Amino acid sequence: MGQLIQKIEKALSTRFARIFSDTFTLAFFILIIIVPILYIFTFVGTEWNSIYTEIFNHPITGDEQWFDLTAALVRSFEIAAIVTVIDILIGLPMALILARKDFRGKKYIDTLIDLPLAVPTAALGFSIYLFWGTQWGIGGLLGLGGGVFSEGPLMIMLVHIVFTYPYIVRNLKEVIMRVDRTYEQAAQSLGAPPFTVFRTITGPLMKEGLVAGAILAFTRSLGETGATMIVFGVTETSPIQIVAWRGLGLFGPAAFLTMILVLVALGLLLMLKLVTRRVGLPIHRVFPRAERKLSHPILRKSRNVIVGLIFLVVVILPSLWTFVYIGINGNAAYSQMFLSSDNKVAAFWLSLMSSLSIAGMVTLICIILGIPMALIMVRRKWGKIKAILDAMIDIPLVIPSAALGFSVFVFWGTLGPFGPGGVFSPGYWLIVLVHVVFCYPYMVRVLIPIVNSIDPGYEEAAMTLGAPSFTVFRTCTWPLLKRGVLAGSIITFTRSLGETGATLVVMGLARTVPVLIVDWVEAQSLAAAAFASVIIIIFSYCLIFILRKITLENE
Amino acid sequence: MPHVVLKNVSKAYGRVKAIDHLNLEIFDGEYLTMLGPSGCGKTTTLRAIAGLIQPDEGEILFDGKNIVDLPANERDIGMVFQHFEIFPFMDIWENVTYSARVKGLPQNKIEELGVNALKLVGMLHRANDYPDELSAPELQKIGIARAIATEAKLLLLDEPLGALDLKIRMEYQHELRKLVKKLGLTAIHVTHDQIEAMNISDRIAIMRKGRIYQVDTPMNLYYKPNSIFVCNFLSNSNFLEGFVEQVQESRSIVRLRGFGPKIIIPTTQWPVRKRLVLAIRKNEVAFEFEPSFEKNLVNATIIKRHFMGSRTIFQLRLENNDLFEAEILTREIPKDLNSQVTLSFDINHVMSFEYPEKLDYELALE
């Protein structure tokens, strides 16, 4: 047995095996992840005439599609821009506090901030909707008959702020922590009050991170579907439009809009990679009087209080409100789930099973193909090619998932390069495929720094001791890598579990839990939707709890 | 003007006491160095004076006023950092005038301060360069210029020469002291380099494990250390155990342990039979050819020899089997291994200490 393993590992360690594995990994990455996304350009190109007619020159509707398309696009951009600005305004002080202050309970706030990250956005959006938009939320507490806000742009923004908040705070916190404190101390010793220190020293040192975080939040908001589905009312955003058009069979306009969104996303990614360095902030001028006033301890204290209050009222309470709702409406939830004629509990059970099975399958594929990719990114010395790969890995991250889903749907389906038969029709396997596309970058991005932190010295030592390279991987690299793989798996799993936009486009008759929640909210079965939300939220929290334990132990 | 007093200042990090009820006075115009092994609390003390950390208890007085609650930016200090911390995204001019600008001084005053400070360190011609175009010694000069341009009379220096090469360091010690004296500043300097401290300071505070062992002039610390630790830290000495055998008019006779040789010490402060540790500096020992009554003479056997260039270190065994080291000019007549020699050293240079509870602890250099 031992000898057999030795033989197999020797065979896997040959130059040929290595080249094969590299080729296979890259081929998978290019053909399964990248090409389907970019195929949309080819599709729009070849089908241009019919798409043009459909959008601009329809015999019945004329250019109404074009009108709708631009209106939704502009709206999406406006919402994303406002959300990003508010995010930075309320996220930056929180990031500063978490990075630079020590206080009791900091650990808990740190965990609380991650909460919205773990929850499927559909469940999150529903919870926020319950909080702001119904009589069981803040409106009821204030004695109003209904909600405080109704569905529409304002509530979309509220939802987007909540689910981008963790991204921006995490990101900025990391960036601030990387800033060398001694520069700040030097500035302080030179007589700069705290606010000036922040603006003239910390600010310039973190500006790249700030811009990167802002772009990321912007793309998140631009691409969100699940939560937006629940609160959009009649104001469609672009991702929702793709889902709607795809549902109506308007593939031409959907493809065109997808292409625009992919282009925008690629542009933003390019900005992220190239332009962030050149952004200027007004750092050279100093405003001693005003800044000394702004540095006053009372102002800083009240800032901290305001940041805490906003966090509580805008982020935490709304995203946990489903639990309150279930507490109040337990009976309704029970009767809707178990006593209604359409047997909701069976539907829920079925969708939960497909959600878990899809997420499990996606995670497995991402592990098997993500590890060699991470190894390539760190260990191979390919120069420019690697830089290009590095940029390409992030492509699925920035593309709105509905657009991504539509592109993949077109590529593998009857409209794609494989002819009228298609390869995958909407359903289980196409969902898996789409989820792999947008989960893969998460896995690789988690693994790369971990592979990076593994001292190649161990592997060199193992090699001088006579181990072939695959044995080196199994005995030296893997033990150091496996915690990272576990962490990456949990992130991949929760991503897949919580995705809505892409799933809506490619699901066919299969249902995942987030889609089910959206369906039930549309059908006004709020109690049932709350039931499904609570279960999936608890499930996600458990996962995130395990994830934190792993990463904390790693530190 | 700046007269700094630390009263019972303590700071703990978790269970480790970084500084423990520290008392220290720094006089106006003085160049004081805090010297000690790493982890002794010297940097913590400096940062407490700067206001970059808040002590757990105690008072820090500037000219009699307790400033412990004042943040660093209101303390009127100039500080030079170990790695200079020249802001990388500002040019040299912006770095040097940073303090004047954030304090909102008028434009002509900003110009004046910047030009004067850069002139003083001879770097005015580099005003428009960025930090990444400068070498470490140049950055160090900018660090000093930036601190001086604050117009503060108290200069705090945290291992300011630590990042420079050894040869340049010697030259800069001299420059730094000259500059401080010329501007009439009070300087508090932190270092772990004994020679730098000796060379640059008016007084040195020797620190260890959060406490000050002794504060005195370099000369006094070297010749009259008040403890085995200070003696060992500042000079390379042999430490020998012995008992007072006889107290005479102006000196005493100590017999080394194990019925070893007699050594005369220049003091009468210890009673007969007192257990002592004697310290004899390795570089004050010579091979004796013409015995003289005014010196201590000890017989020994050479067991090892280390050639160090101009000097040779001999390891010797005394009659009572105690080991002894002597650092002798190589040019003096070479001796073979295992040969018997007579060592001599000045009576007045033998230092004596009460035998401590834990000799190992006193001799540890941390």
Short mmCIF file of N, CA, C and O in Angstrom, two decimals, chain A residues 301-398:
data_model
loop_
_atom_site.label_atom_id
_atom_site.label_comp_id
_atom_site.label_asym_id
_atom_site.label_seq_id
_atom_site.Cartn_x
_atom_site.Cartn_y
_atom_site.Cartn_z
N LYS A 301 -15.69 62.32 20.72
CA LYS A 301 -16.56 61.42 21.49
C LYS A 301 -17.92 61.30 20.83
O LYS A 301 -18.45 60.22 20.65
N SER A 302 -18.49 62.47 20.45
CA SER A 302 -19.83 62.40 19.89
C SER A 302 -19.79 61.70 18.54
O SER A 302 -20.73 61.02 18.16
N ARG A 303 -18.68 61.86 17.83
CA ARG A 303 -18.54 61.11 16.57
C ARG A 303 -18.66 59.60 16.84
O ARG A 303 -19.39 58.89 16.17
N ASN A 304 -17.91 59.15 17.87
CA ASN A 304 -17.95 57.73 18.19
C ASN A 304 -19.37 57.27 18.52
O ASN A 304 -19.80 56.21 18.10
N VAL A 305 -20.07 58.10 19.28
CA VAL A 305 -21.44 57.73 19.65
C VAL A 305 -22.33 57.65 18.41
O VAL A 305 -23.09 56.69 18.23
N ILE A 306 -22.19 58.65 17.52
CA ILE A 306 -23.02 58.66 16.31
C ILE A 306 -22.73 57.43 15.45
O ILE A 306 -23.64 56.76 14.96
N VAL A 307 -21.43 57.14 15.30
CA VAL A 307 -21.06 55.97 14.50
C VAL A 307 -21.69 54.71 15.08
O VAL A 307 -22.25 53.88 14.36
N GLY A 308 -21.65 54.59 16.41
CA GLY A 308 -22.23 53.43 17.07
C GLY A 308 -23.74 53.36 16.85
O GLY A 308 -24.29 52.31 16.55
N LEU A 309 -24.40 54.52 16.95
CA LEU A 309 -25.85 54.55 16.78
C LEU A 309 -26.26 54.17 15.36
O LEU A 309 -27.17 53.37 15.15
N ILE A 310 -25.55 54.75 14.40
CA ILE A 310 -25.87 54.43 13.00
C ILE A 310 -25.69 52.93 12.77
O ILE A 310 -26.54 52.27 12.16
N PHE A 311 -24.60 52.41 13.28
CA PHE A 311 -24.33 50.98 13.13
C PHE A 311 -25.49 50.16 13.69
O PHE A 311 -25.98 49.23 13.08
N LEU A 312 -25.96 50.58 14.86
CA LEU A 312 -27.03 49.84 15.53
C LEU A 312 -28.35 49.96 14.75
O LEU A 312 -29.00 48.96 14.46
N VAL A 313 -28.71 51.20 14.42
CA VAL A 313 -30.06 51.43 13.88
C VAL A 313 -30.15 51.13 12.40
O VAL A 313 -31.15 50.61 11.92
N VAL A 314 -29.08 51.42 11.66
CA VAL A 314 -29.16 51.24 10.22
C VAL A 314 -28.71 49.84 9.80
O VAL A 314 -29.23 49.26 8.87
N VAL A 315 -27.72 49.31 10.53
CA VAL A 315 -27.15 48.04 10.08
C VAL A 315 -27.66 46.84 10.88
O VAL A 315 -28.27 45.93 10.34
N ILE A 316 -27.40 46.87 12.18
CA ILE A 316 -27.60 45.64 12.95
C ILE A 316 -29.08 45.31 13.19
O ILE A 316 -29.55 44.23 12.87
N LEU A 317 -29.81 46.29 13.74
CA LEU A 317 -31.22 46.01 14.04
C LEU A 317 -32.00 45.56 12.82
O LEU A 317 -32.65 44.51 12.85
N PRO A 318 -31.92 46.30 11.70
CA PRO A 318 -32.68 45.86 10.53
C PRO A 318 -32.27 44.48 10.05
O PRO A 318 -33.13 43.69 9.65
N SER A 319 -30.96 44.16 10.13
CA SER A 319 -30.59 42.86 9.57
C SER A 319 -30.94 41.71 10.50
O SER A 319 -30.90 40.55 10.09
N LEU A 320 -31.28 42.01 11.75
CA LEU A 320 -31.70 40.94 12.65
C LEU A 320 -33.22 40.91 12.87
O LEU A 320 -33.74 40.12 13.65
N TRP A 321 -33.92 41.81 12.15
CA TRP A 321 -35.32 42.03 12.51
C TRP A 321 -36.22 40.83 12.22
O TRP A 321 -37.28 40.66 12.84
N THR A 322 -35.80 39.96 11.29
CA THR A 322 -36.61 38.77 11.00
C THR A 322 -36.89 37.99 12.27
O THR A 322 -37.96 37.41 12.44
N PHE A 323 -35.88 37.95 13.17
CA PHE A 323 -36.06 37.18 14.41
C PHE A 323 -37.18 37.79 15.25
O PHE A 323 -37.99 37.08 15.83
N VAL A 324 -37.20 39.13 15.29
CA VAL A 324 -38.26 39.80 16.04
C VAL A 324 -39.61 39.47 15.42
O VAL A 324 -40.58 39.13 16.10
N TYR A 325 -39.63 39.56 14.08
CA TYR A 325 -40.88 39.31 13.37
C TYR A 325 -41.39 37.90 13.65
O TYR A 325 -42.57 37.69 13.94
N ILE A 326 -40.48 36.92 13.58
CA ILE A 326 -40.88 35.54 13.84
C ILE A 326 -41.37 35.39 15.28
O ILE A 326 -42.34 34.66 15.56
N GLY A 327 -40.73 36.13 16.17
CA GLY A 327 -41.17 36.11 17.57
C GLY A 327 -42.62 36.57 17.69
O GLY A 327 -43.41 35.99 18.44
N ILE A 328 -42.96 37.61 16.92
CA ILE A 328 -44.33 38.14 17.00
C ILE A 328 -45.31 37.25 16.23
O ILE A 328 -46.42 36.97 16.67
N ASN A 329 -44.88 36.80 15.05
CA ASN A 329 -45.80 36.11 14.14
C ASN A 329 -45.53 34.61 14.05
O ASN A 329 -45.70 34.01 12.99
N GLY A 330 -45.09 34.02 15.13
CA GLY A 330 -44.79 32.59 15.13
C GLY A 330 -45.96 31.75 14.63
O GLY A 330 -45.79 30.84 13.82
N ASN A 331 -47.15 32.09 15.08
CA ASN A 331 -48.32 31.29 14.70
C ASN A 331 -48.59 31.37 13.21
O ASN A 331 -48.84 30.35 12.56
N ALA A 332 -48.53 32.59 12.67
CA ALA A 332 -48.78 32.76 11.24
C ALA A 332 -47.75 31.97 10.44
O ALA A 332 -48.09 31.29 9.46
N ALA A 333 -46.49 32.04 10.88
CA ALA A 333 -45.44 31.31 10.18
C ALA A 333 -45.75 29.82 10.20
O ALA A 333 -45.65 29.13 9.18
N TYR A 334 -46.18 29.35 11.37
CA TYR A 334 -46.47 27.92 11.49
C TYR A 334 -47.60 27.53 10.54
O TYR A 334 -47.48 26.57 9.78
N SER A 335 -48.66 28.33 10.53
CA SER A 335 -49.80 27.92 9.70
C SER A 335 -49.47 28.04 8.22
O SER A 335 -49.84 27.20 7.42
N GLN A 336 -48.72 29.09 7.85
CA GLN A 336 -48.37 29.23 6.43
C GLN A 336 -47.46 28.11 5.97
O GLN A 336 -47.57 27.60 4.86
N MET A 337 -46.54 27.72 6.86
CA MET A 337 -45.57 26.70 6.47
C MET A 337 -46.22 25.32 6.42
O MET A 337 -46.04 24.56 5.48
N PHE A 338 -46.95 25.00 7.51
CA PHE A 338 -47.34 23.60 7.67
C PHE A 338 -48.81 23.32 7.34
O PHE A 338 -49.18 22.19 7.09
N LEU A 339 -49.66 24.35 7.35
CA LEU A 339 -51.08 24.07 7.20
C LEU A 339 -51.65 24.53 5.86
O LEU A 339 -52.78 24.20 5.53
N SER A 340 -50.89 25.29 5.08
CA SER A 340 -51.46 25.81 3.83
C SER A 340 -51.55 24.71 2.79
O SER A 340 -50.84 23.70 2.85
N SER A 341 -52.42 24.94 1.82
CA SER A 341 -52.73 23.88 0.86
C SER A 341 -51.55 23.60 -0.09
O SER A 341 -51.42 22.50 -0.61
N ASP A 342 -50.69 24.64 -0.34
CA ASP A 342 -49.64 24.40 -1.33
C ASP A 342 -48.40 23.74 -0.73
O ASP A 342 -47.34 23.68 -1.37
N ASN A 343 -48.52 23.23 0.50
CA ASN A 343 -47.45 22.44 1.12
C ASN A 343 -46.09 23.15 1.06
O ASN A 343 -45.14 22.68 0.47
N LYS A 344 -46.03 24.33 1.73
CA LYS A 344 -44.81 25.14 1.68
C LYS A 344 -43.63 24.42 2.32
O LYS A 344 -42.50 24.57 1.90
N VAL A 345 -43.93 23.63 3.34
CA VAL A 345 -42.82 23.01 4.04
C VAL A 345 -42.07 22.05 3.11
O VAL A 345 -40.84 21.98 3.14
N ALA A 346 -42.80 21.39 2.25
CA ALA A 346 -42.14 20.48 1.31
C ALA A 346 -41.30 21.27 0.32
O ALA A 346 -40.14 20.91 0.03
N ALA A 347 -41.87 22.38 -0.17
CA ALA A 347 -41.12 23.22 -1.10
C ALA A 347 -39.85 23.74 -0.44
O ALA A 347 -38.76 23.75 -1.05
N PHE A 348 -39.98 24.15 0.82
CA PHE A 348 -38.82 24.67 1.52
C PHE A 348 -37.75 23.59 1.67
O PHE A 348 -36.57 23.80 1.43
N TRP A 349 -38.22 22.42 2.08
CA TRP A 349 -37.28 21.31 2.29
C TRP A 349 -36.52 21.00 0.99
O TRP A 349 -35.31 20.85 0.99
N LEU A 350 -37.28 20.96 -0.11
CA LEU A 350 -36.68 20.67 -1.40
C LEU A 350 -35.63 21.73 -1.77
O LEU A 350 -34.52 21.41 -2.19
N SER A 351 -36.01 22.99 -1.60
CA SER A 351 -35.08 24.05 -2.00
C SER A 351 -33.86 24.08 -1.07
O SER A 351 -32.75 24.36 -1.51
N LEU A 352 -34.07 23.77 0.21
CA LEU A 352 -32.93 23.74 1.14
C LEU A 352 -31.95 22.67 0.70
O LEU A 352 -30.74 22.88 0.65
N MET A 353 -32.52 21.50 0.34
CA MET A 353 -31.66 20.40 -0.10
C MET A 353 -30.90 20.80 -1.36
O MET A 353 -29.69 20.58 -1.47
N SER A 354 -31.60 21.40 -2.34
CA SER A 354 -30.84 21.76 -3.56
C SER A 354 -29.82 22.85 -3.24
O SER A 354 -28.71 22.81 -3.75
N SER A 355 -30.18 23.82 -2.38
CA SER A 355 -29.21 24.85 -2.01
C SER A 355 -27.94 24.22 -1.44
O SER A 355 -26.84 24.54 -1.85
N LEU A 356 -28.13 23.30 -0.47
CA LEU A 356 -26.97 22.70 0.19
C LEU A 356 -26.18 21.85 -0.79
O LEU A 356 -24.95 21.88 -0.81
N SER A 357 -26.89 21.11 -1.62
CA SER A 357 -26.18 20.23 -2.54
C SER A 357 -25.43 21.04 -3.58
O SER A 357 -24.28 20.74 -3.91
N ILE A 358 -26.05 22.12 -4.06
CA ILE A 358 -25.35 22.99 -5.02
C ILE A 358 -24.12 23.60 -4.37
O ILE A 358 -23.00 23.54 -4.90
N ALA A 359 -24.32 24.16 -3.17
CA ALA A 359 -23.19 24.82 -2.49
C ALA A 359 -22.06 23.83 -2.23
O ALA A 359 -20.89 24.14 -2.40
N GLY A 360 -22.43 22.60 -1.84
CA GLY A 360 -21.41 21.59 -1.58
C GLY A 360 -20.64 21.25 -2.84
O GLY A 360 -19.40 21.22 -2.86
N MET A 361 -21.37 21.03 -3.92
CA MET A 361 -20.74 20.69 -5.19
C MET A 361 -19.81 21.80 -5.66
O MET A 361 -18.67 21.58 -6.06
N VAL A 362 -20.32 23.05 -5.57
CA VAL A 362 -19.53 24.21 -5.99
C VAL A 362 -18.24 24.30 -5.17
O VAL A 362 -17.15 24.52 -5.71
N THR A 363 -18.38 24.10 -3.86
CA THR A 363 -17.21 24.19 -3.00
C THR A 363 -16.18 23.15 -3.38
O THR A 363 -14.98 23.44 -3.48
N LEU A 364 -16.65 21.94 -3.63
CA LEU A 364 -15.73 20.86 -4.00
C LEU A 364 -14.96 21.20 -5.27
O LEU A 364 -13.73 21.10 -5.32
N ILE A 365 -15.69 21.66 -6.27
CA ILE A 365 -15.02 22.01 -7.54
C ILE A 365 -14.02 23.14 -7.31
O ILE A 365 -12.90 23.10 -7.82
N CYS A 366 -14.43 24.13 -6.51
CA CYS A 366 -13.53 25.26 -6.27
C CYS A 366 -12.28 24.84 -5.52
O CYS A 366 -11.19 25.37 -5.74
N ILE A 367 -12.42 23.88 -4.60
CA ILE A 367 -11.23 23.40 -3.88
C ILE A 367 -10.28 22.73 -4.86
O ILE A 367 -9.10 23.06 -4.94
N ILE A 368 -10.83 21.79 -5.64
CA ILE A 368 -9.97 20.99 -6.51
C ILE A 368 -9.27 21.87 -7.54
O ILE A 368 -8.09 21.67 -7.83
N LEU A 369 -9.97 22.87 -8.06
CA LEU A 369 -9.35 23.68 -9.10
C LEU A 369 -8.76 24.98 -8.57
O LEU A 369 -7.98 25.63 -9.25
N GLY A 370 -9.13 25.34 -7.36
CA GLY A 370 -8.59 26.58 -6.78
C GLY A 370 -7.18 26.41 -6.23
O GLY A 370 -6.35 27.30 -6.36
N ILE A 371 -6.90 25.26 -5.62
CA ILE A 371 -5.57 25.04 -5.04
C ILE A 371 -4.47 25.12 -6.10
O ILE A 371 -3.52 25.88 -5.94
N PRO A 372 -4.60 24.36 -7.22
CA PRO A 372 -3.53 24.49 -8.21
C PRO A 372 -3.40 25.90 -8.76
O PRO A 372 -2.30 26.36 -9.05
N MET A 373 -4.54 26.60 -8.87
CA MET A 373 -4.47 27.98 -9.36
C MET A 373 -3.69 28.86 -8.40
O MET A 373 -2.84 29.66 -8.80
N ALA A 374 -3.98 28.72 -7.11
CA ALA A 374 -3.27 29.53 -6.11
C ALA A 374 -1.78 29.20 -6.15
O ALA A 374 -0.93 30.09 -6.06
N LEU A 375 -1.46 27.91 -6.30
CA LEU A 375 -0.04 27.52 -6.37
C LEU A 375 0.62 28.14 -7.59
O LEU A 375 1.75 28.66 -7.50
N ILE A 376 -0.08 28.12 -8.70
CA ILE A 376 0.47 28.74 -9.91
C ILE A 376 0.73 30.22 -9.66
O ILE A 376 1.81 30.74 -9.95
N MET A 377 -0.27 30.90 -9.08
CA MET A 377 -0.16 32.35 -8.89
C MET A 377 1.01 32.72 -8.00
O MET A 377 1.59 33.79 -8.13
N VAL A 378 1.34 31.86 -7.04
CA VAL A 378 2.42 32.21 -6.11
C VAL A 378 3.76 31.67 -6.58
O VAL A 378 4.78 32.36 -6.54
N ARG A 379 3.77 30.42 -7.04
CA ARG A 379 5.06 29.74 -7.22
C ARG A 379 5.65 29.84 -8.62
O ARG A 379 6.85 29.79 -8.80
N ARG A 380 4.79 29.90 -9.65
CA ARG A 380 5.35 29.93 -11.00
C ARG A 380 5.89 31.31 -11.30
O ARG A 380 5.30 32.31 -10.91
N LYS A 381 6.99 31.31 -12.04
CA LYS A 381 7.58 32.61 -12.39
C LYS A 381 7.30 32.90 -13.85
O LYS A 381 8.13 32.70 -14.71
N TRP A 382 6.09 33.39 -14.10
CA TRP A 382 5.69 33.60 -15.49
C TRP A 382 5.63 35.07 -15.87
O TRP A 382 5.18 35.41 -16.94
N GLY A 383 6.04 35.92 -14.97
CA GLY A 383 6.11 37.35 -15.29
C GLY A 383 4.78 37.95 -15.68
O GLY A 383 3.81 37.88 -14.93
N LYS A 384 4.73 38.52 -16.88
CA LYS A 384 3.56 39.27 -17.36
C LYS A 384 2.29 38.44 -17.36
O LYS A 384 1.22 38.92 -16.99
N ILE A 385 2.42 37.17 -17.81
CA ILE A 385 1.24 36.31 -17.90
C ILE A 385 0.56 36.23 -16.54
O ILE A 385 -0.67 36.28 -16.43
N LYS A 386 1.38 36.17 -15.51
CA LYS A 386 0.80 36.07 -14.16
C LYS A 386 0.06 37.34 -13.78
O LYS A 386 -1.00 37.28 -13.15
N ALA A 387 0.61 38.48 -14.19
CA ALA A 387 -0.07 39.75 -13.88
C ALA A 387 -1.43 39.78 -14.55
O ALA A 387 -2.42 40.23 -13.96
N ILE A 388 -1.49 39.27 -15.79
CA ILE A 388 -2.76 39.25 -16.51
C ILE A 388 -3.74 38.29 -15.82
O ILE A 388 -4.89 38.63 -15.57
N LEU A 389 -3.23 37.10 -15.48
CA LEU A 389 -4.07 36.14 -14.76
C LEU A 389 -4.61 36.77 -13.48
O LEU A 389 -5.78 36.62 -13.14
N ASP A 390 -3.71 37.47 -12.79
CA ASP A 390 -4.09 38.07 -11.52
C ASP A 390 -5.26 39.04 -11.69
O ASP A 390 -6.17 39.07 -10.87
N ALA A 391 -5.24 39.81 -12.76
CA ALA A 391 -6.35 40.73 -13.01
C ALA A 391 -7.60 39.96 -13.43
O ALA A 391 -8.71 40.30 -13.03
N MET A 392 -7.40 38.88 -14.21
CA MET A 392 -8.55 38.13 -14.71
C MET A 392 -9.31 37.41 -13.61
O MET A 392 -10.53 37.28 -13.68
N ILE A 393 -8.58 36.97 -12.59
CA ILE A 393 -9.24 36.24 -11.51
C ILE A 393 -10.36 37.07 -10.89
O ILE A 393 -11.39 36.54 -10.49
N ASP A 394 -10.14 38.38 -10.83
CA ASP A 394 -11.13 39.23 -10.16
C ASP A 394 -12.33 39.58 -11.02
O ASP A 394 -13.29 40.17 -10.53
N ILE A 395 -12.28 39.23 -12.30
CA ILE A 395 -13.38 39.63 -13.20
C ILE A 395 -14.75 39.19 -12.67
O ILE A 395 -15.66 40.02 -12.54
N PRO A 396 -14.93 37.91 -12.30
CA PRO A 396 -16.27 37.51 -11.85
C PRO A 396 -16.72 38.25 -10.59
O PRO A 396 -17.91 38.38 -10.33
N LEU A 397 -15.73 38.75 -9.81
CA LEU A 397 -16.08 39.43 -8.56
C LEU A 397 -16.82 40.74 -8.80
O LEU A 397 -17.63 41.16 -8.00
N VAL A 398 -16.47 41.43 -9.90
CA VAL A 398 -17.01 42.78 -10.08
C VAL A 398 -18.23 42.81 -10.99
O VAL A 398 -18.91 43.82 -11.08
#
